[in-house]
mmCIF file of C-alpha atoms in Angstrom:
data_model
loop_
_atom_site.group_PDB
_atom_site.id
_atom_site.type_symbol
_atom_site.label_atom_id
_atom_site.label_comp_id
_atom_site.label_asym_id
_atom_site.label_seq_id
_atom_site.Cartn_x
_atom_site.Cartn_y
_atom_site.Cartn_z
ATOM 1 C CA MET A 13 61.687 73.693 -19.406
ATOM 2 C CA PHE A 14 63.539 73.501 -16.263
ATOM 3 C CA ALA A 15 67.284 75.184 -15.190
ATOM 4 C CA CYS A 16 70.248 73.853 -12.661
ATOM 5 C CA LEU A 17 70.866 76.830 -10.745
ATOM 6 C CA LEU A 18 75.323 77.843 -10.716
ATOM 7 C CA THR A 19 74.684 78.431 -6.955
ATOM 8 C CA MET A 20 73.261 76.232 -4.449
ATOM 9 C CA ILE A 21 70.600 78.064 -2.281
ATOM 10 C CA ALA A 22 68.615 76.450 0.553
ATOM 11 C CA LEU A 23 65.331 75.777 -0.612
ATOM 12 C CA PRO A 24 62.062 77.499 1.957
ATOM 13 C CA ILE A 25 59.641 74.583 2.131
ATOM 14 C CA SER A 26 60.400 71.078 4.199
ATOM 15 C CA PRO A 27 59.800 68.215 1.857
ATOM 16 C CA THR A 28 57.370 67.356 4.930
ATOM 17 C CA ASP A 29 55.524 69.742 4.499
ATOM 18 C CA SER A 30 51.577 69.365 4.594
ATOM 19 C CA ARG A 31 50.427 71.414 1.192
ATOM 20 C CA ILE A 32 52.737 68.059 -0.488
ATOM 21 C CA ASP A 33 50.053 65.367 -1.824
ATOM 22 C CA TYR A 34 53.002 61.919 -2.303
ATOM 23 C CA VAL A 35 51.842 59.719 -4.699
ATOM 24 C CA GLY A 36 52.903 56.491 -3.316
ATOM 25 C CA ARG A 37 56.252 55.124 -1.164
ATOM 26 C CA PHE A 38 58.344 57.615 0.228
ATOM 27 C CA ASP A 39 60.256 56.859 3.155
ATOM 28 C CA ARG A 40 60.575 60.496 5.547
ATOM 29 C CA ARG A 41 63.006 58.763 8.553
ATOM 30 C CA THR A 42 65.932 61.058 7.565
ATOM 31 C CA ALA A 43 64.954 64.303 9.223
ATOM 32 C CA GLY A 44 64.872 67.575 6.579
ATOM 33 C CA SER A 45 64.622 64.776 3.095
ATOM 34 C CA VAL A 46 61.383 62.765 1.137
ATOM 35 C CA ALA A 47 63.253 59.257 -0.451
ATOM 36 C CA CYS A 48 61.498 57.139 -2.868
ATOM 37 C CA GLN A 49 62.570 54.210 -5.396
ATOM 38 C CA TRP A 50 59.125 52.890 -6.905
ATOM 39 C CA PRO A 51 58.498 53.751 -10.201
ATOM 40 C CA ALA A 52 55.882 56.450 -10.821
ATOM 41 C CA SER A 53 56.358 57.243 -7.509
ATOM 42 C CA GLU A 54 54.716 61.583 -7.572
ATOM 43 C CA VAL A 55 55.387 64.105 -6.036
ATOM 44 C CA HIS A 56 51.830 66.806 -6.698
ATOM 45 C CA LEU A 57 51.870 69.867 -5.472
ATOM 46 C CA ARG A 58 49.844 73.183 -6.954
ATOM 47 C CA VAL A 59 51.802 76.299 -7.533
ATOM 48 C CA LYS A 60 49.932 80.391 -7.585
ATOM 49 C CA GLY A 61 52.867 81.826 -9.906
ATOM 50 C CA HIS A 62 55.451 81.099 -12.537
ATOM 51 C CA THR A 63 58.069 78.755 -11.062
ATOM 52 C CA LEU A 64 58.720 75.853 -8.784
ATOM 53 C CA GLN A 65 62.375 74.998 -7.464
ATOM 54 C CA THR A 66 63.332 71.796 -6.065
ATOM 55 C CA GLU A 67 66.383 70.842 -4.409
ATOM 56 C CA ILE A 68 67.397 66.824 -5.242
ATOM 57 C CA ASP A 69 70.135 64.661 -3.777
ATOM 58 C CA GLU A 70 70.036 62.110 -7.088
ATOM 59 C CA GLN A 71 71.995 59.429 -6.048
ATOM 60 C CA GLY A 72 71.141 57.071 -9.331
ATOM 61 C CA GLU A 73 70.204 57.656 -12.959
ATOM 62 C CA ASN A 74 66.219 58.572 -12.232
ATOM 63 C CA ARG A 75 64.515 60.084 -14.798
ATOM 64 C CA TRP A 76 61.502 61.779 -14.021
ATOM 65 C CA GLU A 77 58.252 63.598 -15.760
ATOM 66 C CA VAL A 78 57.476 67.183 -14.965
ATOM 67 C CA VAL A 79 53.533 67.550 -15.945
ATOM 68 C CA VAL A 80 51.911 70.718 -16.011
ATOM 69 C CA ASP A 81 48.314 71.070 -15.579
ATOM 70 C CA GLY A 82 47.114 67.733 -16.653
ATOM 71 C CA SER A 83 50.114 68.125 -19.690
ATOM 72 C CA PRO A 84 53.931 66.369 -20.267
ATOM 73 C CA LYS A 85 55.575 69.217 -20.540
ATOM 74 C CA GLN A 86 59.621 68.155 -19.870
ATOM 75 C CA VAL A 87 62.291 64.910 -18.561
ATOM 76 C CA LEU A 88 64.371 66.270 -15.182
ATOM 77 C CA ALA A 89 67.605 64.766 -15.325
ATOM 78 C CA PRO A 90 68.929 65.125 -12.022
ATOM 79 C CA ALA A 91 72.977 65.014 -12.043
ATOM 80 C CA LYS A 92 74.246 62.229 -9.664
ATOM 81 C CA LYS A 93 74.568 64.930 -6.586
ATOM 82 C CA THR A 94 72.798 67.732 -4.789
ATOM 83 C CA ASP A 95 71.337 70.286 -6.537
ATOM 84 C CA THR A 96 68.332 72.926 -7.234
ATOM 85 C CA TYR A 97 66.362 72.995 -10.326
ATOM 86 C CA THR A 98 64.645 76.048 -11.777
ATOM 87 C CA ILE A 99 60.359 75.196 -13.229
ATOM 88 C CA ASP A 100 58.953 76.690 -15.325
ATOM 89 C CA LEU A 101 55.599 76.154 -15.202
ATOM 90 C CA GLY A 102 54.218 78.586 -17.632
ATOM 91 C CA GLU A 103 50.861 80.974 -18.517
ATOM 92 C CA GLY A 104 48.306 80.722 -15.277
ATOM 93 C CA ALA A 105 47.812 81.758 -12.249
ATOM 94 C CA GLU A 106 47.448 78.634 -10.774
ATOM 95 C CA HIS A 107 48.489 75.169 -11.677
ATOM 96 C CA ASP A 108 49.457 71.802 -10.898
ATOM 97 C CA VAL A 109 52.129 70.128 -10.766
ATOM 98 C CA ARG A 110 53.127 66.669 -10.960
ATOM 99 C CA LEU A 111 56.819 65.349 -11.083
ATOM 100 C CA VAL A 112 56.219 61.503 -11.974
ATOM 101 C CA LYS A 113 59.219 58.979 -11.810
ATOM 102 C CA ARG A 114 60.396 57.383 -15.346
ATOM 103 C CA THR A 115 62.590 55.112 -13.978
ATOM 104 C CA GLU A 116 62.541 52.149 -11.051
ATOM 105 C CA ALA A 117 63.983 51.388 -8.434
ATOM 106 C CA PHE A 118 67.699 49.849 -9.706
ATOM 107 C CA VAL A 119 68.170 52.704 -11.371
ATOM 108 C CA GLY A 120 68.693 54.294 -7.882
ATOM 109 C CA THR A 121 67.224 56.851 -5.230
ATOM 110 C CA THR A 122 66.014 60.225 -5.048
ATOM 111 C CA LYS A 123 65.572 61.938 -2.542
ATOM 112 C CA PHE A 124 64.099 66.431 -2.587
ATOM 113 C CA LEU A 125 65.518 68.122 0.012
ATOM 114 C CA GLY A 126 63.134 70.991 -0.477
ATOM 115 C CA PHE A 127 60.954 73.266 -2.077
ATOM 116 C CA ALA A 128 60.786 76.911 -2.868
ATOM 117 C CA ALA A 129 57.949 79.389 -5.740
ATOM 118 C CA PRO A 130 60.089 82.518 -6.349
ATOM 119 C CA GLY A 131 57.604 85.205 -6.004
ATOM 120 C CA GLY A 132 54.397 83.246 -5.185
ATOM 121 C CA GLN A 133 52.691 80.475 -3.147
ATOM 122 C CA LEU A 134 52.548 76.652 -2.490
ATOM 123 C CA ILE A 135 49.124 75.750 -2.170
ATOM 124 C CA LYS A 136 48.215 72.436 -0.486
ATOM 125 C CA ALA A 137 47.327 70.020 -3.315
ATOM 126 C CA LYS A 138 43.990 67.522 -2.687
ATOM 127 C CA PRO A 139 44.711 63.792 -2.250
ATOM 128 C CA ASN A 140 43.283 61.448 -4.541
ATOM 129 C CA ALA A 141 40.183 59.709 -2.955
ATOM 130 C CA ARG A 142 40.223 57.129 -5.558
ATOM 131 C CA GLN A 143 43.709 54.528 -5.884
ATOM 132 C CA ILE A 144 44.748 51.225 -8.286
ATOM 133 C CA GLU A 145 47.904 49.865 -7.042
ATOM 134 C CA VAL A 146 49.395 47.189 -9.871
ATOM 135 C CA VAL A 147 51.922 44.447 -8.654
ATOM 136 C CA GLY A 148 54.329 43.617 -11.505
ATOM 137 C CA ASP A 149 56.901 43.164 -12.954
ATOM 138 C CA SER A 150 59.607 44.910 -16.449
ATOM 139 C CA ILE A 151 56.151 45.626 -18.073
ATOM 140 C CA THR A 152 54.273 47.372 -14.736
ATOM 141 C CA CYS A 153 57.162 50.211 -14.669
ATOM 142 C CA GLY A 154 57.230 50.901 -18.423
ATOM 143 C CA TYR A 155 60.616 49.055 -19.449
ATOM 144 C CA GLY A 156 61.752 50.150 -22.564
ATOM 145 C CA ASN A 157 58.764 51.476 -23.681
ATOM 146 C CA GLU A 158 60.456 54.654 -25.369
ATOM 147 C CA GLY A 159 63.176 52.418 -27.187
ATOM 148 C CA ALA A 160 62.684 52.292 -31.536
ATOM 149 C CA ASN A 161 62.342 48.493 -31.474
ATOM 150 C CA GLN A 162 63.135 45.021 -29.297
ATOM 151 C CA ASN A 163 66.782 45.335 -30.728
ATOM 152 C CA GLU A 164 67.690 47.990 -28.404
ATOM 153 C CA HIS A 165 68.471 47.220 -24.655
ATOM 154 C CA PHE A 166 67.889 49.097 -21.244
ATOM 155 C CA THR A 167 68.510 52.548 -21.110
ATOM 156 C CA PRO A 168 66.603 54.869 -17.974
ATOM 157 C CA ALA A 169 66.102 57.163 -21.038
ATOM 158 C CA THR A 170 63.683 54.560 -22.689
ATOM 159 C CA GLU A 171 61.973 53.580 -19.444
ATOM 160 C CA ASN A 172 58.135 55.379 -18.721
ATOM 161 C CA ALA A 173 56.540 54.540 -16.350
ATOM 162 C CA TYR A 174 54.118 58.358 -16.633
ATOM 163 C CA MET A 175 52.917 55.991 -19.392
ATOM 164 C CA SER A 176 52.730 52.608 -18.516
ATOM 165 C CA TYR A 177 49.782 50.401 -19.050
ATOM 166 C CA ALA A 178 49.271 51.128 -15.596
ATOM 167 C CA SER A 179 49.617 55.510 -15.411
ATOM 168 C CA ILE A 180 47.376 55.152 -18.544
ATOM 169 C CA ALA A 181 44.614 53.185 -16.953
ATOM 170 C CA ALA A 182 44.906 55.309 -13.398
ATOM 171 C CA ARG A 183 44.607 58.613 -15.913
ATOM 172 C CA ASP A 184 41.571 57.091 -17.422
ATOM 173 C CA LEU A 185 40.061 56.390 -13.865
ATOM 174 C CA SER A 186 40.614 59.756 -12.548
ATOM 175 C CA ALA A 187 42.552 58.214 -9.630
ATOM 176 C CA ASP A 188 46.245 57.783 -8.668
ATOM 177 C CA PRO A 189 48.394 55.033 -9.070
ATOM 178 C CA VAL A 190 51.176 53.466 -6.904
ATOM 179 C CA LEU A 191 53.295 50.745 -9.574
ATOM 180 C CA ILE A 192 55.191 48.414 -6.699
ATOM 181 C CA ALA A 193 56.895 47.097 -9.613
ATOM 182 C CA TRP A 194 60.523 45.634 -10.291
ATOM 183 C CA SER A 195 62.228 44.082 -14.107
ATOM 184 C CA GLY A 196 62.724 40.614 -13.454
ATOM 185 C CA ARG A 197 60.361 39.530 -10.473
ATOM 186 C CA LYS A 198 58.498 36.593 -9.557
ATOM 187 C CA MET A 199 55.197 35.538 -8.152
ATOM 188 C CA TRP A 200 57.821 32.061 -6.900
ATOM 189 C CA PRO A 201 59.378 30.057 -5.587
ATOM 190 C CA ASP A 202 62.876 32.907 -6.167
ATOM 191 C CA ASP A 203 63.747 36.404 -6.908
ATOM 192 C CA THR A 204 59.686 37.371 -6.076
ATOM 193 C CA MET A 205 57.969 40.945 -5.697
ATOM 194 C CA PRO A 206 55.954 39.210 -2.158
ATOM 195 C CA SER A 207 59.111 38.933 -0.535
ATOM 196 C CA ILE A 208 59.617 42.845 -1.548
ATOM 197 C CA TYR A 209 56.045 43.935 -1.236
ATOM 198 C CA ASP A 210 56.126 45.277 2.136
ATOM 199 C CA LEU A 211 58.989 47.924 1.689
ATOM 200 C CA VAL A 212 59.150 51.983 1.114
ATOM 201 C CA LEU A 213 62.847 51.242 -0.461
ATOM 202 C CA PRO A 214 62.918 48.069 -1.929
ATOM 203 C CA THR A 215 66.445 48.049 -1.894
ATOM 204 C CA ASP A 216 66.518 48.286 1.937
ATOM 205 C CA PRO A 217 64.920 45.746 4.166
ATOM 206 C CA THR A 218 64.776 47.983 7.066
ATOM 207 C CA SER A 219 61.998 50.298 5.492
ATOM 208 C CA THR A 220 59.062 48.365 6.259
ATOM 209 C CA TYR A 221 55.597 50.375 4.641
ATOM 210 C CA GLU A 222 52.363 51.319 7.404
ATOM 211 C CA PHE A 223 49.551 50.317 4.943
ATOM 212 C CA ARG A 224 46.631 52.531 6.417
ATOM 213 C CA GLN A 225 43.004 52.923 4.889
ATOM 214 C CA PRO A 226 41.888 53.768 2.753
ATOM 215 C CA GLY A 227 43.867 51.763 1.053
ATOM 216 C CA PRO A 228 43.590 51.435 -3.030
ATOM 217 C CA GLN A 229 40.199 49.851 -4.859
ATOM 218 C CA ALA A 230 41.247 47.933 -6.807
ATOM 219 C CA VAL A 231 44.650 45.731 -7.176
ATOM 220 C CA VAL A 232 46.328 44.561 -10.362
ATOM 221 C CA ILE A 233 48.092 41.707 -10.079
ATOM 222 C CA ASN A 234 50.562 41.357 -13.305
ATOM 223 C CA LEU A 235 53.250 38.623 -12.503
ATOM 224 C CA ALA A 236 53.834 35.225 -14.726
ATOM 225 C CA THR A 237 55.844 37.154 -17.647
ATOM 226 C CA ASN A 238 58.974 35.600 -16.022
ATOM 227 C CA ASP A 239 57.924 33.279 -13.747
ATOM 228 C CA PHE A 240 56.889 30.889 -17.213
ATOM 229 C CA GLY A 241 59.865 32.385 -18.942
ATOM 230 C CA LYS A 242 62.599 29.147 -18.639
ATOM 231 C CA GLY A 243 59.379 26.853 -18.080
ATOM 232 C CA ASN A 244 56.073 26.667 -16.274
ATOM 233 C CA PRO A 245 55.755 26.275 -13.312
ATOM 234 C CA ALA A 246 54.051 23.948 -11.080
ATOM 235 C CA GLU A 247 50.724 25.224 -10.263
ATOM 236 C CA LYS A 248 49.648 23.607 -6.825
ATOM 237 C CA GLU A 249 53.565 25.675 -5.996
ATOM 238 C CA TRP A 250 52.745 28.621 -7.819
ATOM 239 C CA THR A 251 49.551 29.070 -7.249
ATOM 240 C CA GLY A 252 49.688 28.152 -3.871
ATOM 241 C CA ALA A 253 51.987 31.459 -3.581
ATOM 242 C CA TYR A 254 49.631 33.521 -5.362
ATOM 243 C CA GLU A 255 46.776 33.017 -3.269
ATOM 244 C CA ASP A 256 48.667 33.371 -0.020
ATOM 245 C CA PHE A 257 49.886 36.657 -1.799
ATOM 246 C CA ILE A 258 46.441 37.352 -2.616
ATOM 247 C CA ARG A 259 44.461 36.902 1.232
ATOM 248 C CA ARG A 260 47.989 39.189 2.344
ATOM 249 C CA VAL A 261 46.620 42.041 -0.357
ATOM 250 C CA TRP A 262 43.176 41.386 1.958
ATOM 251 C CA SER A 263 44.366 42.167 5.453
ATOM 252 C CA HIS A 264 45.774 45.210 4.329
ATOM 253 C CA TYR A 265 42.839 46.226 2.260
ATOM 254 C CA PRO A 266 40.165 44.636 3.073
ATOM 255 C CA LYS A 267 37.837 45.607 -0.003
ATOM 256 C CA ALA A 268 39.916 45.750 -2.963
ATOM 257 C CA GLU A 269 38.857 44.205 -5.813
ATOM 258 C CA ILE A 270 41.305 42.268 -7.213
ATOM 259 C CA TYR A 271 42.843 41.320 -10.374
ATOM 260 C CA MET A 272 44.788 38.812 -12.373
ATOM 261 C CA THR A 273 45.826 39.439 -15.687
ATOM 262 C CA MET A 274 47.879 38.280 -18.516
ATOM 263 C CA GLY A 275 49.583 39.073 -21.023
ATOM 264 C CA SER A 276 50.780 41.084 -22.991
ATOM 265 C CA MET A 277 54.386 39.474 -23.219
ATOM 266 C CA MET A 278 53.180 36.039 -23.008
ATOM 267 C CA SER A 279 52.056 34.253 -25.937
ATOM 268 C CA ASP A 280 51.592 30.297 -27.012
ATOM 269 C CA ASN A 281 54.406 30.102 -29.224
ATOM 270 C CA TYR A 282 57.082 30.798 -27.066
ATOM 271 C CA PRO A 283 59.189 29.509 -25.648
ATOM 272 C CA ALA A 284 58.431 26.311 -27.975
ATOM 273 C CA GLY A 285 56.040 23.953 -27.047
ATOM 274 C CA GLN A 286 55.853 25.268 -24.140
ATOM 275 C CA LYS A 287 52.554 26.837 -23.999
ATOM 276 C CA ALA A 288 52.573 28.986 -22.155
ATOM 277 C CA LEU A 289 49.590 31.390 -21.825
ATOM 278 C CA THR A 290 47.260 28.500 -22.334
ATOM 279 C CA THR A 291 48.647 27.398 -19.374
ATOM 280 C CA LEU A 292 48.696 30.535 -17.271
ATOM 281 C CA ARG A 293 45.051 30.890 -18.226
ATOM 282 C CA THR A 294 44.074 27.968 -16.922
ATOM 283 C CA TYR A 295 45.737 28.379 -13.699
ATOM 284 C CA LEU A 296 44.683 31.382 -13.344
ATOM 285 C CA GLN A 297 40.429 29.906 -13.773
ATOM 286 C CA HIS A 298 41.707 27.321 -11.778
ATOM 287 C CA MET A 299 42.320 30.129 -9.106
ATOM 288 C CA ALA A 300 39.312 32.363 -9.277
ATOM 289 C CA GLY A 301 37.083 28.305 -9.389
ATOM 290 C CA GLN A 302 39.093 28.311 -6.135
ATOM 291 C CA LEU A 303 39.209 31.296 -4.231
ATOM 292 C CA HIS A 304 35.534 31.708 -5.129
ATOM 293 C CA ASP A 305 35.422 35.230 -3.921
ATOM 294 C CA PRO A 306 33.234 38.003 -6.431
ATOM 295 C CA ARG A 307 36.920 39.760 -5.350
ATOM 296 C CA VAL A 308 38.560 38.301 -7.531
ATOM 297 C CA HIS A 309 38.336 39.629 -11.699
ATOM 298 C CA VAL A 310 40.628 37.815 -14.607
ATOM 299 C CA VAL A 311 41.999 39.934 -17.007
ATOM 300 C CA GLU A 312 43.933 38.857 -20.487
ATOM 301 C CA PHE A 313 45.676 41.335 -22.066
ATOM 302 C CA PRO A 314 46.201 40.654 -25.947
ATOM 303 C CA VAL A 315 49.494 39.265 -26.894
ATOM 304 C CA GLN A 316 52.054 42.285 -28.516
ATOM 305 C CA ARG A 317 51.734 42.418 -31.952
ATOM 306 C CA MET A 318 55.172 43.168 -34.065
ATOM 307 C CA GLU A 319 52.755 45.846 -36.876
ATOM 308 C CA ASP A 320 52.065 48.336 -33.302
ATOM 309 C CA GLY A 321 56.271 47.873 -32.443
ATOM 310 C CA ILE A 322 58.184 46.929 -29.539
ATOM 311 C CA GLY A 323 60.021 48.426 -27.194
ATOM 312 C CA ALA A 324 63.668 47.556 -25.516
ATOM 313 C CA ASP A 325 64.584 44.217 -24.906
ATOM 314 C CA TRP A 326 61.019 42.750 -26.387
ATOM 315 C CA HIS A 327 58.970 44.682 -24.027
ATOM 316 C CA PRO A 328 55.302 46.517 -25.503
ATOM 317 C CA ASN A 329 56.051 50.055 -26.674
ATOM 318 C CA LEU A 330 54.092 52.834 -25.808
ATOM 319 C CA LYS A 331 51.298 51.718 -28.723
ATOM 320 C CA THR A 332 50.161 48.410 -26.634
ATOM 321 C CA ASP A 333 51.053 50.199 -23.228
ATOM 322 C CA LYS A 334 47.724 52.952 -24.514
ATOM 323 C CA ILE A 335 46.080 48.794 -25.676
ATOM 324 C CA MET A 336 46.546 47.458 -21.919
ATOM 325 C CA GLY A 337 45.664 50.482 -20.443
ATOM 326 C CA ASP A 338 42.550 51.175 -22.167
ATOM 327 C CA LEU A 339 41.045 47.497 -21.684
ATOM 328 C CA LEU A 340 42.258 47.585 -17.741
ATOM 329 C CA ALA A 341 40.270 50.994 -17.048
ATOM 330 C CA ALA A 342 37.405 49.261 -18.897
ATOM 331 C CA ALA A 343 37.612 46.695 -16.428
ATOM 332 C CA ILE A 344 37.696 48.404 -13.483
ATOM 333 C CA LYS A 345 35.232 51.424 -14.323
ATOM 334 C CA ARG A 346 32.603 48.186 -15.043
ATOM 335 C CA ASP A 347 33.562 46.709 -11.599
ATOM 336 C CA LEU A 348 34.225 49.358 -9.206
ATOM 337 C CA HIS A 349 31.232 52.018 -11.287
ATOM 338 C CA TRP A 350 33.986 54.116 -11.582
#
């Protein structure tokens, strides 16, 4: 599907070419390159021809899903250096091509330096008017969802944000997903997602994101698993931080529907005696009542089941991601009439 060229070539199409549609947050501050870190960051192209080339400066161990005409074709694992890759698009005169970052920010940064369509041409990719943003932790990233079982530990090869519940829901809704997620992050009080929410590159505090309209029609928040992992947080402080974050989102996207979610790693059985899921449910219901806003919704994902299989380090696997994605898509479809 793809091959690394043995000789470096200067590709004629700049990564900032207006025909390229970028989904998610990309850093354009360095001339001649476009960089990203967030999971499910996407380069969307339309190619008239049979071949696409891209020059990549890989600064980590990222994996990219190569999706041609709606079907995943290959996983691209760029070497940790600057190199050029050729993607065979197959038969047909014109192709929709999406390069989707499977891995999350701590795995590293990918920089695109150029593109080419040998023997063909690049045509303008049409941006999607529908968008959902999902703010979360490892579950949203697709951490270990391709792992064989719960005894496996994380590797970049088994993380697939393209098959995260968030991405599945977006595809069901014919929407673009923007995943603002990082494993282990919380809502409050430390190591929080709100502390890096405003960044293009979450490891670079100078990379301030410029929020633009129109924004996402729905913003999904899936943060609690790590907050409740070692004891239930104090309700007043935790829900106060959560409500502040919702208002912050609305300051950027005033029309966005907000989905506060729970599960699928939450349960009343672990940690023992903590009743974490019941406590979280109560907290979210209290918040929904206090906010008293028709834009606020609560979605409870079912607890993952051993009979469905478990991914690496006890994370949801692909089957559970599909269950979650279908449920989320149904809720958004109902509320937004999509």
